Amino acid sequence: MPRFKCPVCHREIEINIDSSKKPAGGLYEVFIQHMDHFIKAYVDLEGFVRRAFPVEHFYVAEPPLYTLRIYEDKAEIVDSKGHIYITDPAPLLEAIKKVTEY
């Protein structure tokens, strides 16, 4: 699995690539949503990250009403206008566990 340091927050990232499909030109092009930012990476056939850089402009053509991001210490609810509401992740995790049990 390719691993590299995020060029934005400098945390280590590990990604999975579907190696059953061979990439054109010998490099996999991967877009990664990492926490609150996006990264574009190029990975060779051996799993070595050749280049990774932040995506400066990421546009969602038809944004959802709300986006939910759950981290270890907080949860963010982002509305369609980009306003971010921070809350405790525990009740949201419990709700998700109940929904996925079915």
Short mmCIF file of N, CA, C and O in Angstrom, two decimals:
data_model
loop_
_atom_site.label_atom_id
_atom_site.label_comp_id
_atom_site.label_asym_id
_atom_site.label_seq_id
_atom_site.Cartn_x
_atom_site.Cartn_y
_atom_site.Cartn_z
N MET A 1 0.82 -1.18 0.00
CA MET A 1 0.00 0.00 0.00
C MET A 1 0.87 1.25 0.00
O MET A 1 1.76 1.37 0.84
N PRO A 2 0.61 2.16 -0.89
CA PRO A 2 1.39 3.40 -0.93
C PRO A 2 1.17 4.24 0.34
O PRO A 2 0.05 4.35 0.82
N ARG A 3 2.26 4.79 0.84
CA ARG A 3 2.21 5.69 2.00
C ARG A 3 3.01 6.93 1.65
O ARG A 3 4.04 6.86 0.98
N PHE A 4 2.52 8.07 2.13
CA PHE A 4 3.25 9.31 1.92
C PHE A 4 2.79 10.34 2.93
O PHE A 4 1.78 10.16 3.60
N LYS A 5 3.56 11.40 3.04
CA LYS A 5 3.23 12.48 3.97
C LYS A 5 2.36 13.50 3.24
O LYS A 5 2.68 13.92 2.13
N CYS A 6 1.25 13.87 3.87
CA CYS A 6 0.33 14.84 3.28
C CYS A 6 1.06 16.18 3.08
O CYS A 6 1.68 16.69 4.01
N PRO A 7 0.99 16.75 1.89
CA PRO A 7 1.67 18.02 1.64
C PRO A 7 0.98 19.21 2.32
O PRO A 7 1.56 20.29 2.40
N VAL A 8 -0.21 19.00 2.86
CA VAL A 8 -0.93 20.09 3.53
C VAL A 8 -0.71 20.06 5.04
O VAL A 8 -0.25 21.01 5.64
N CYS A 9 -1.05 18.92 5.68
CA CYS A 9 -0.99 18.85 7.15
C CYS A 9 0.18 18.03 7.66
O CYS A 9 0.40 17.94 8.86
N HIS A 10 0.92 17.39 6.75
CA HIS A 10 2.13 16.62 7.07
C HIS A 10 1.87 15.34 7.87
O HIS A 10 2.80 14.78 8.43
N ARG A 11 0.62 14.88 7.89
CA ARG A 11 0.33 13.58 8.50
C ARG A 11 0.56 12.49 7.47
O ARG A 11 0.45 12.73 6.27
N GLU A 12 0.85 11.29 7.94
CA GLU A 12 1.08 10.18 7.02
C GLU A 12 -0.26 9.65 6.51
O GLU A 12 -1.21 9.51 7.27
N ILE A 13 -0.30 9.35 5.22
CA ILE A 13 -1.49 8.83 4.57
C ILE A 13 -1.15 7.48 3.95
O ILE A 13 -0.10 7.33 3.34
N GLU A 14 -2.04 6.53 4.08
CA GLU A 14 -1.91 5.24 3.43
C GLU A 14 -3.15 5.07 2.54
O GLU A 14 -4.27 5.27 2.99
N ILE A 15 -2.93 4.72 1.29
CA ILE A 15 -4.05 4.58 0.35
C ILE A 15 -4.06 3.20 -0.28
O ILE A 15 -3.03 2.53 -0.36
N ASN A 16 -5.23 2.79 -0.71
CA ASN A 16 -5.40 1.53 -1.45
C ASN A 16 -5.63 1.86 -2.92
O ASN A 16 -6.38 2.78 -3.23
N ILE A 17 -5.00 1.11 -3.78
CA ILE A 17 -5.17 1.30 -5.22
C ILE A 17 -5.59 -0.02 -5.83
O ILE A 17 -5.03 -1.07 -5.52
N ASP A 18 -6.58 0.03 -6.71
CA ASP A 18 -7.02 -1.16 -7.43
C ASP A 18 -6.00 -1.46 -8.52
O ASP A 18 -6.00 -0.84 -9.58
N SER A 19 -5.11 -2.39 -8.24
CA SER A 19 -4.03 -2.68 -9.19
C SER A 19 -4.46 -3.65 -10.29
O SER A 19 -3.66 -4.01 -11.15
N SER A 20 -5.73 -4.06 -10.29
CA SER A 20 -6.19 -4.95 -11.36
C SER A 20 -6.32 -4.19 -12.69
O SER A 20 -6.27 -4.78 -13.75
N LYS A 21 -6.45 -2.88 -12.61
CA LYS A 21 -6.50 -2.05 -13.81
C LYS A 21 -5.15 -1.37 -13.97
O LYS A 21 -4.66 -0.71 -13.06
N LYS A 22 -4.54 -1.53 -15.10
CA LYS A 22 -3.24 -0.90 -15.34
C LYS A 22 -3.45 0.54 -15.80
O LYS A 22 -4.29 0.81 -16.66
N PRO A 23 -2.71 1.47 -15.24
CA PRO A 23 -2.90 2.87 -15.57
C PRO A 23 -2.28 3.24 -16.92
O PRO A 23 -1.28 2.66 -17.33
N ALA A 24 -2.89 4.20 -17.56
CA ALA A 24 -2.32 4.73 -18.80
C ALA A 24 -1.07 5.52 -18.44
O ALA A 24 -1.05 6.28 -17.49
N GLY A 25 0.00 5.30 -19.16
CA GLY A 25 1.24 6.01 -18.90
C GLY A 25 2.04 5.49 -17.72
O GLY A 25 3.04 6.08 -17.34
N GLY A 26 1.59 4.42 -17.09
CA GLY A 26 2.35 3.81 -16.01
C GLY A 26 2.17 4.41 -14.63
O GLY A 26 2.79 3.97 -13.68
N LEU A 27 1.32 5.44 -14.49
CA LEU A 27 1.09 6.05 -13.19
C LEU A 27 -0.40 6.09 -12.88
O LEU A 27 -1.21 6.46 -13.73
N TYR A 28 -0.76 5.71 -11.66
CA TYR A 28 -2.13 5.86 -11.19
C TYR A 28 -2.32 7.30 -10.75
O TYR A 28 -1.48 7.87 -10.05
N GLU A 29 -3.42 7.90 -11.16
CA GLU A 29 -3.76 9.25 -10.73
C GLU A 29 -4.84 9.10 -9.66
O GLU A 29 -5.89 8.52 -9.91
N VAL A 30 -4.58 9.61 -8.45
CA VAL A 30 -5.47 9.39 -7.33
C VAL A 30 -5.85 10.73 -6.70
O VAL A 30 -4.97 11.54 -6.39
N PHE A 31 -7.15 10.94 -6.51
CA PHE A 31 -7.63 12.10 -5.76
C PHE A 31 -8.01 11.61 -4.36
O PHE A 31 -8.72 10.62 -4.22
N ILE A 32 -7.56 12.32 -3.34
CA ILE A 32 -7.75 11.89 -1.97
C ILE A 32 -8.39 13.02 -1.17
O ILE A 32 -7.89 14.15 -1.17
N GLN A 33 -9.50 12.71 -0.49
CA GLN A 33 -10.04 13.66 0.48
C GLN A 33 -9.40 13.30 1.81
O GLN A 33 -9.59 12.19 2.32
N HIS A 34 -8.60 14.20 2.35
CA HIS A 34 -7.90 13.95 3.61
C HIS A 34 -8.31 15.03 4.60
O HIS A 34 -7.97 16.18 4.44
N MET A 35 -9.08 14.61 5.59
CA MET A 35 -9.61 15.53 6.60
C MET A 35 -10.38 16.64 5.89
O MET A 35 -11.36 16.34 5.22
N ASP A 36 -9.95 17.89 5.97
CA ASP A 36 -10.71 18.98 5.37
C ASP A 36 -10.06 19.52 4.09
O ASP A 36 -10.34 20.62 3.66
N HIS A 37 -9.17 18.73 3.47
CA HIS A 37 -8.50 19.18 2.24
C HIS A 37 -8.41 18.01 1.25
O HIS A 37 -8.71 16.87 1.59
N PHE A 38 -8.03 18.34 0.03
CA PHE A 38 -7.94 17.36 -1.04
C PHE A 38 -6.53 17.32 -1.59
O PHE A 38 -5.85 18.34 -1.66
N ILE A 39 -6.11 16.12 -2.00
CA ILE A 39 -4.76 15.91 -2.51
C ILE A 39 -4.85 15.11 -3.80
O ILE A 39 -5.70 14.23 -3.94
N LYS A 40 -3.97 15.42 -4.73
CA LYS A 40 -3.84 14.63 -5.95
C LYS A 40 -2.47 13.97 -5.90
O LYS A 40 -1.47 14.64 -5.61
N ALA A 41 -2.44 12.66 -6.14
CA ALA A 41 -1.18 11.93 -6.08
C ALA A 41 -1.01 11.07 -7.33
O ALA A 41 -1.99 10.60 -7.91
N TYR A 42 0.23 10.87 -7.71
CA TYR A 42 0.58 9.95 -8.80
C TYR A 42 1.41 8.82 -8.20
O TYR A 42 2.41 9.06 -7.54
N VAL A 43 0.96 7.58 -8.44
CA VAL A 43 1.58 6.41 -7.86
C VAL A 43 2.02 5.48 -8.99
O VAL A 43 1.25 5.20 -9.91
N ASP A 44 3.27 4.99 -8.92
CA ASP A 44 3.76 4.09 -9.97
C ASP A 44 3.29 2.65 -9.72
O ASP A 44 2.61 2.35 -8.73
N LEU A 45 3.64 1.75 -10.63
CA LEU A 45 3.18 0.37 -10.56
C LEU A 45 3.71 -0.39 -9.34
O LEU A 45 3.14 -1.39 -8.92
N GLU A 46 4.80 0.07 -8.75
CA GLU A 46 5.37 -0.57 -7.56
C GLU A 46 4.77 0.00 -6.27
O GLU A 46 5.15 -0.41 -5.18
N GLY A 47 3.89 0.97 -6.39
CA GLY A 47 3.27 1.56 -5.20
C GLY A 47 4.03 2.73 -4.62
O GLY A 47 3.74 3.17 -3.50
N PHE A 48 4.98 3.28 -5.36
CA PHE A 48 5.74 4.43 -4.89
C PHE A 48 5.04 5.71 -5.32
O PHE A 48 4.69 5.86 -6.49
N VAL A 49 4.81 6.62 -4.37
CA VAL A 49 4.16 7.89 -4.69
C VAL A 49 5.20 8.80 -5.34
O VAL A 49 6.19 9.20 -4.72
N ARG A 50 5.00 9.09 -6.61
CA ARG A 50 5.94 9.91 -7.38
C ARG A 50 5.75 11.39 -7.13
O ARG A 50 6.69 12.17 -7.15
N ARG A 51 4.49 11.79 -6.92
CA ARG A 51 4.20 13.20 -6.70
C ARG A 51 2.88 13.31 -5.97
O ARG A 51 1.95 12.57 -6.26
N ALA A 52 2.79 14.23 -5.02
CA ALA A 52 1.54 14.51 -4.32
C ALA A 52 1.47 16.01 -4.06
O ALA A 52 2.45 16.61 -3.63
N PHE A 53 0.33 16.60 -4.33
CA PHE A 53 0.19 18.03 -4.13
C PHE A 53 -1.25 18.38 -3.78
O PHE A 53 -2.18 17.63 -4.09
N PRO A 54 -1.46 19.50 -3.11
CA PRO A 54 -2.82 19.88 -2.73
C PRO A 54 -3.64 20.28 -3.95
O PRO A 54 -3.11 20.83 -4.91
N VAL A 55 -4.92 19.98 -3.89
CA VAL A 55 -5.85 20.44 -4.91
C VAL A 55 -6.39 21.78 -4.40
O VAL A 55 -7.06 21.84 -3.38
N GLU A 56 -6.05 22.84 -5.09
CA GLU A 56 -6.40 24.19 -4.63
C GLU A 56 -7.89 24.48 -4.79
O GLU A 56 -8.50 25.12 -3.96
N HIS A 57 -8.46 24.03 -5.89
CA HIS A 57 -9.87 24.34 -6.16
C HIS A 57 -10.62 23.04 -6.41
O HIS A 57 -10.36 22.35 -7.39
N PHE A 58 -11.51 22.72 -5.51
CA PHE A 58 -12.33 21.52 -5.65
C PHE A 58 -13.77 21.99 -5.63
O PHE A 58 -14.23 22.61 -4.67
N TYR A 59 -14.48 21.75 -6.71
CA TYR A 59 -15.84 22.24 -6.83
C TYR A 59 -16.81 21.06 -6.93
O TYR A 59 -16.60 20.15 -7.72
N VAL A 60 -17.84 21.10 -6.10
CA VAL A 60 -18.89 20.08 -6.14
C VAL A 60 -20.04 20.68 -6.93
O VAL A 60 -20.65 21.67 -6.51
N ALA A 61 -20.34 20.09 -8.08
CA ALA A 61 -21.35 20.66 -8.98
C ALA A 61 -22.75 20.66 -8.37
O ALA A 61 -23.49 21.63 -8.52
N GLU A 62 -23.12 19.59 -7.69
CA GLU A 62 -24.44 19.52 -7.04
C GLU A 62 -24.22 19.11 -5.59
O GLU A 62 -24.31 17.93 -5.26
N PRO A 63 -23.92 20.08 -4.74
CA PRO A 63 -23.56 19.73 -3.36
C PRO A 63 -24.75 19.14 -2.59
O PRO A 63 -25.89 19.49 -2.83
N PRO A 64 -24.45 18.23 -1.67
CA PRO A 64 -25.51 17.69 -0.82
C PRO A 64 -25.99 18.76 0.15
O PRO A 64 -25.29 19.77 0.38
N LEU A 65 -27.14 18.56 0.74
CA LEU A 65 -27.65 19.50 1.74
C LEU A 65 -26.68 19.62 2.90
O LEU A 65 -26.39 20.71 3.37
N TYR A 66 -26.18 18.47 3.37
CA TYR A 66 -25.23 18.44 4.47
C TYR A 66 -24.16 17.40 4.21
O TYR A 66 -24.43 16.36 3.63
N THR A 67 -22.95 17.69 4.68
CA THR A 67 -21.85 16.73 4.65
C THR A 67 -21.42 16.52 6.09
O THR A 67 -21.26 17.49 6.84
N LEU A 68 -21.23 15.27 6.47
CA LEU A 68 -20.85 14.93 7.83
C LEU A 68 -19.43 14.36 7.81
O LEU A 68 -19.14 13.43 7.07
N ARG A 69 -18.56 14.95 8.62
CA ARG A 69 -17.19 14.45 8.78
C ARG A 69 -16.99 14.09 10.25
O ARG A 69 -17.16 14.95 11.12
N ILE A 70 -16.63 12.85 10.50
CA ILE A 70 -16.42 12.43 11.89
C ILE A 70 -14.95 12.10 12.07
O ILE A 70 -14.39 11.27 11.37
N TYR A 71 -14.33 12.77 13.04
CA TYR A 71 -12.95 12.55 13.40
C TYR A 71 -12.91 11.92 14.79
O TYR A 71 -13.95 11.71 15.41
N GLU A 72 -11.73 11.62 15.29
CA GLU A 72 -11.60 11.01 16.61
C GLU A 72 -12.11 11.93 17.72
O GLU A 72 -12.72 11.48 18.68
N ASP A 73 -11.86 13.22 17.60
CA ASP A 73 -12.17 14.13 18.70
C ASP A 73 -13.31 15.11 18.42
O ASP A 73 -13.72 15.85 19.31
N LYS A 74 -13.83 15.14 17.20
CA LYS A 74 -14.92 16.06 16.88
C LYS A 74 -15.67 15.57 15.66
O LYS A 74 -15.21 14.69 14.94
N ALA A 75 -16.82 16.16 15.44
CA ALA A 75 -17.60 15.90 14.23
C ALA A 75 -17.95 17.25 13.62
O ALA A 75 -18.20 18.22 14.35
N GLU A 76 -17.91 17.32 12.30
CA GLU A 76 -18.26 18.55 11.60
C GLU A 76 -19.47 18.28 10.71
O GLU A 76 -19.51 17.29 10.00
N ILE A 77 -20.43 19.17 10.78
CA ILE A 77 -21.57 19.14 9.87
C ILE A 77 -21.43 20.38 9.00
O ILE A 77 -21.37 21.50 9.50
N VAL A 78 -21.32 20.17 7.69
CA VAL A 78 -21.13 21.28 6.75
C VAL A 78 -22.39 21.41 5.93
O VAL A 78 -22.83 20.45 5.29
N ASP A 79 -23.00 22.61 5.94
CA ASP A 79 -24.20 22.79 5.14
C ASP A 79 -23.84 23.15 3.70
O ASP A 79 -22.66 23.32 3.36
N SER A 80 -24.84 23.24 2.85
CA SER A 80 -24.60 23.46 1.42
C SER A 80 -23.98 24.83 1.12
O SER A 80 -23.46 25.05 0.03
N LYS A 81 -24.00 25.75 2.08
CA LYS A 81 -23.39 27.06 1.89
C LYS A 81 -21.96 27.12 2.44
O LYS A 81 -21.31 28.14 2.38
N GLY A 82 -21.49 25.98 2.99
CA GLY A 82 -20.12 25.91 3.49
C GLY A 82 -19.95 26.24 4.95
O GLY A 82 -18.84 26.26 5.46
N HIS A 83 -21.05 26.53 5.66
CA HIS A 83 -20.96 26.79 7.10
C HIS A 83 -20.64 25.49 7.83
O HIS A 83 -21.24 24.45 7.55
N ILE A 84 -19.72 25.56 8.77
CA ILE A 84 -19.29 24.37 9.51
C ILE A 84 -19.78 24.45 10.94
O ILE A 84 -19.56 25.46 11.63
N TYR A 85 -20.43 23.38 11.37
CA TYR A 85 -20.92 23.26 12.74
C TYR A 85 -20.17 22.11 13.39
O TYR A 85 -20.17 21.00 12.88
N ILE A 86 -19.52 22.40 14.52
CA ILE A 86 -18.70 21.39 15.20
C ILE A 86 -19.49 20.84 16.39
O ILE A 86 -20.10 21.60 17.14
N THR A 87 -19.46 19.53 16.53
CA THR A 87 -20.20 18.88 17.61
C THR A 87 -19.44 17.66 18.12
O THR A 87 -18.42 17.28 17.57
N ASP A 88 -19.98 17.07 19.17
CA ASP A 88 -19.41 15.86 19.76
C ASP A 88 -19.69 14.68 18.83
O ASP A 88 -20.83 14.49 18.40
N PRO A 89 -18.70 13.85 18.51
CA PRO A 89 -18.92 12.75 17.57
C PRO A 89 -19.67 11.55 18.15
O PRO A 89 -20.23 10.75 17.41
N ALA A 90 -19.71 11.40 19.48
CA ALA A 90 -20.26 10.19 20.09
C ALA A 90 -21.71 9.88 19.67
O ALA A 90 -21.99 8.75 19.24
N PRO A 91 -22.67 10.82 19.77
CA PRO A 91 -24.04 10.47 19.37
C PRO A 91 -24.17 10.16 17.88
O PRO A 91 -24.98 9.32 17.48
N LEU A 92 -23.37 10.81 17.06
CA LEU A 92 -23.42 10.55 15.62
C LEU A 92 -22.89 9.15 15.31
O LEU A 92 -23.44 8.44 14.48
N LEU A 93 -21.82 8.75 16.00
CA LEU A 93 -21.27 7.41 15.80
C LEU A 93 -22.28 6.34 16.22
O LEU A 93 -22.43 5.32 15.56
N GLU A 94 -22.99 6.59 17.32
CA GLU A 94 -24.01 5.64 17.77
C GLU A 94 -25.13 5.52 16.74
O GLU A 94 -25.61 4.41 16.46
N ALA A 95 -25.54 6.63 16.17
CA ALA A 95 -26.60 6.60 15.16
C ALA A 95 -26.15 5.84 13.91
O ALA A 95 -26.90 5.05 13.35
N ILE A 96 -24.91 6.07 13.51
CA ILE A 96 -24.38 5.37 12.33
C ILE A 96 -24.28 3.87 12.59
O ILE A 96 -24.62 3.06 11.73
N LYS A 97 -23.86 3.48 13.79
CA LYS A 97 -23.79 2.06 14.13
C LYS A 97 -25.16 1.41 14.05
O LYS A 97 -25.29 0.29 13.55
N LYS A 98 -26.19 2.10 14.53
CA LYS A 98 -27.56 1.55 14.48
C LYS A 98 -28.03 1.40 13.05
O LYS A 98 -28.65 0.40 12.69
N VAL A 99 -27.75 2.37 12.21
CA VAL A 99 -28.18 2.33 10.82
C VAL A 99 -27.47 1.20 10.08
O VAL A 99 -28.08 0.49 9.27
N THR A 100 -26.20 0.99 10.33
CA THR A 100 -25.43 -0.01 9.59
C THR A 100 -25.66 -1.43 10.11
O THR A 100 -25.22 -2.38 9.47
N GLU A 101 -26.32 -1.58 11.24
CA GLU A 101 -26.63 -2.92 11.75
C GLU A 101 -27.66 -3.63 10.90
O GLU A 101 -27.72 -4.85 10.89
N TYR A 102 -28.47 -2.90 10.21
CA TYR A 102 -29.58 -3.51 9.44
C TYR A 102 -29.09 -4.09 8.19
O TYR A 102 -28.62 -4.20 7.37
#
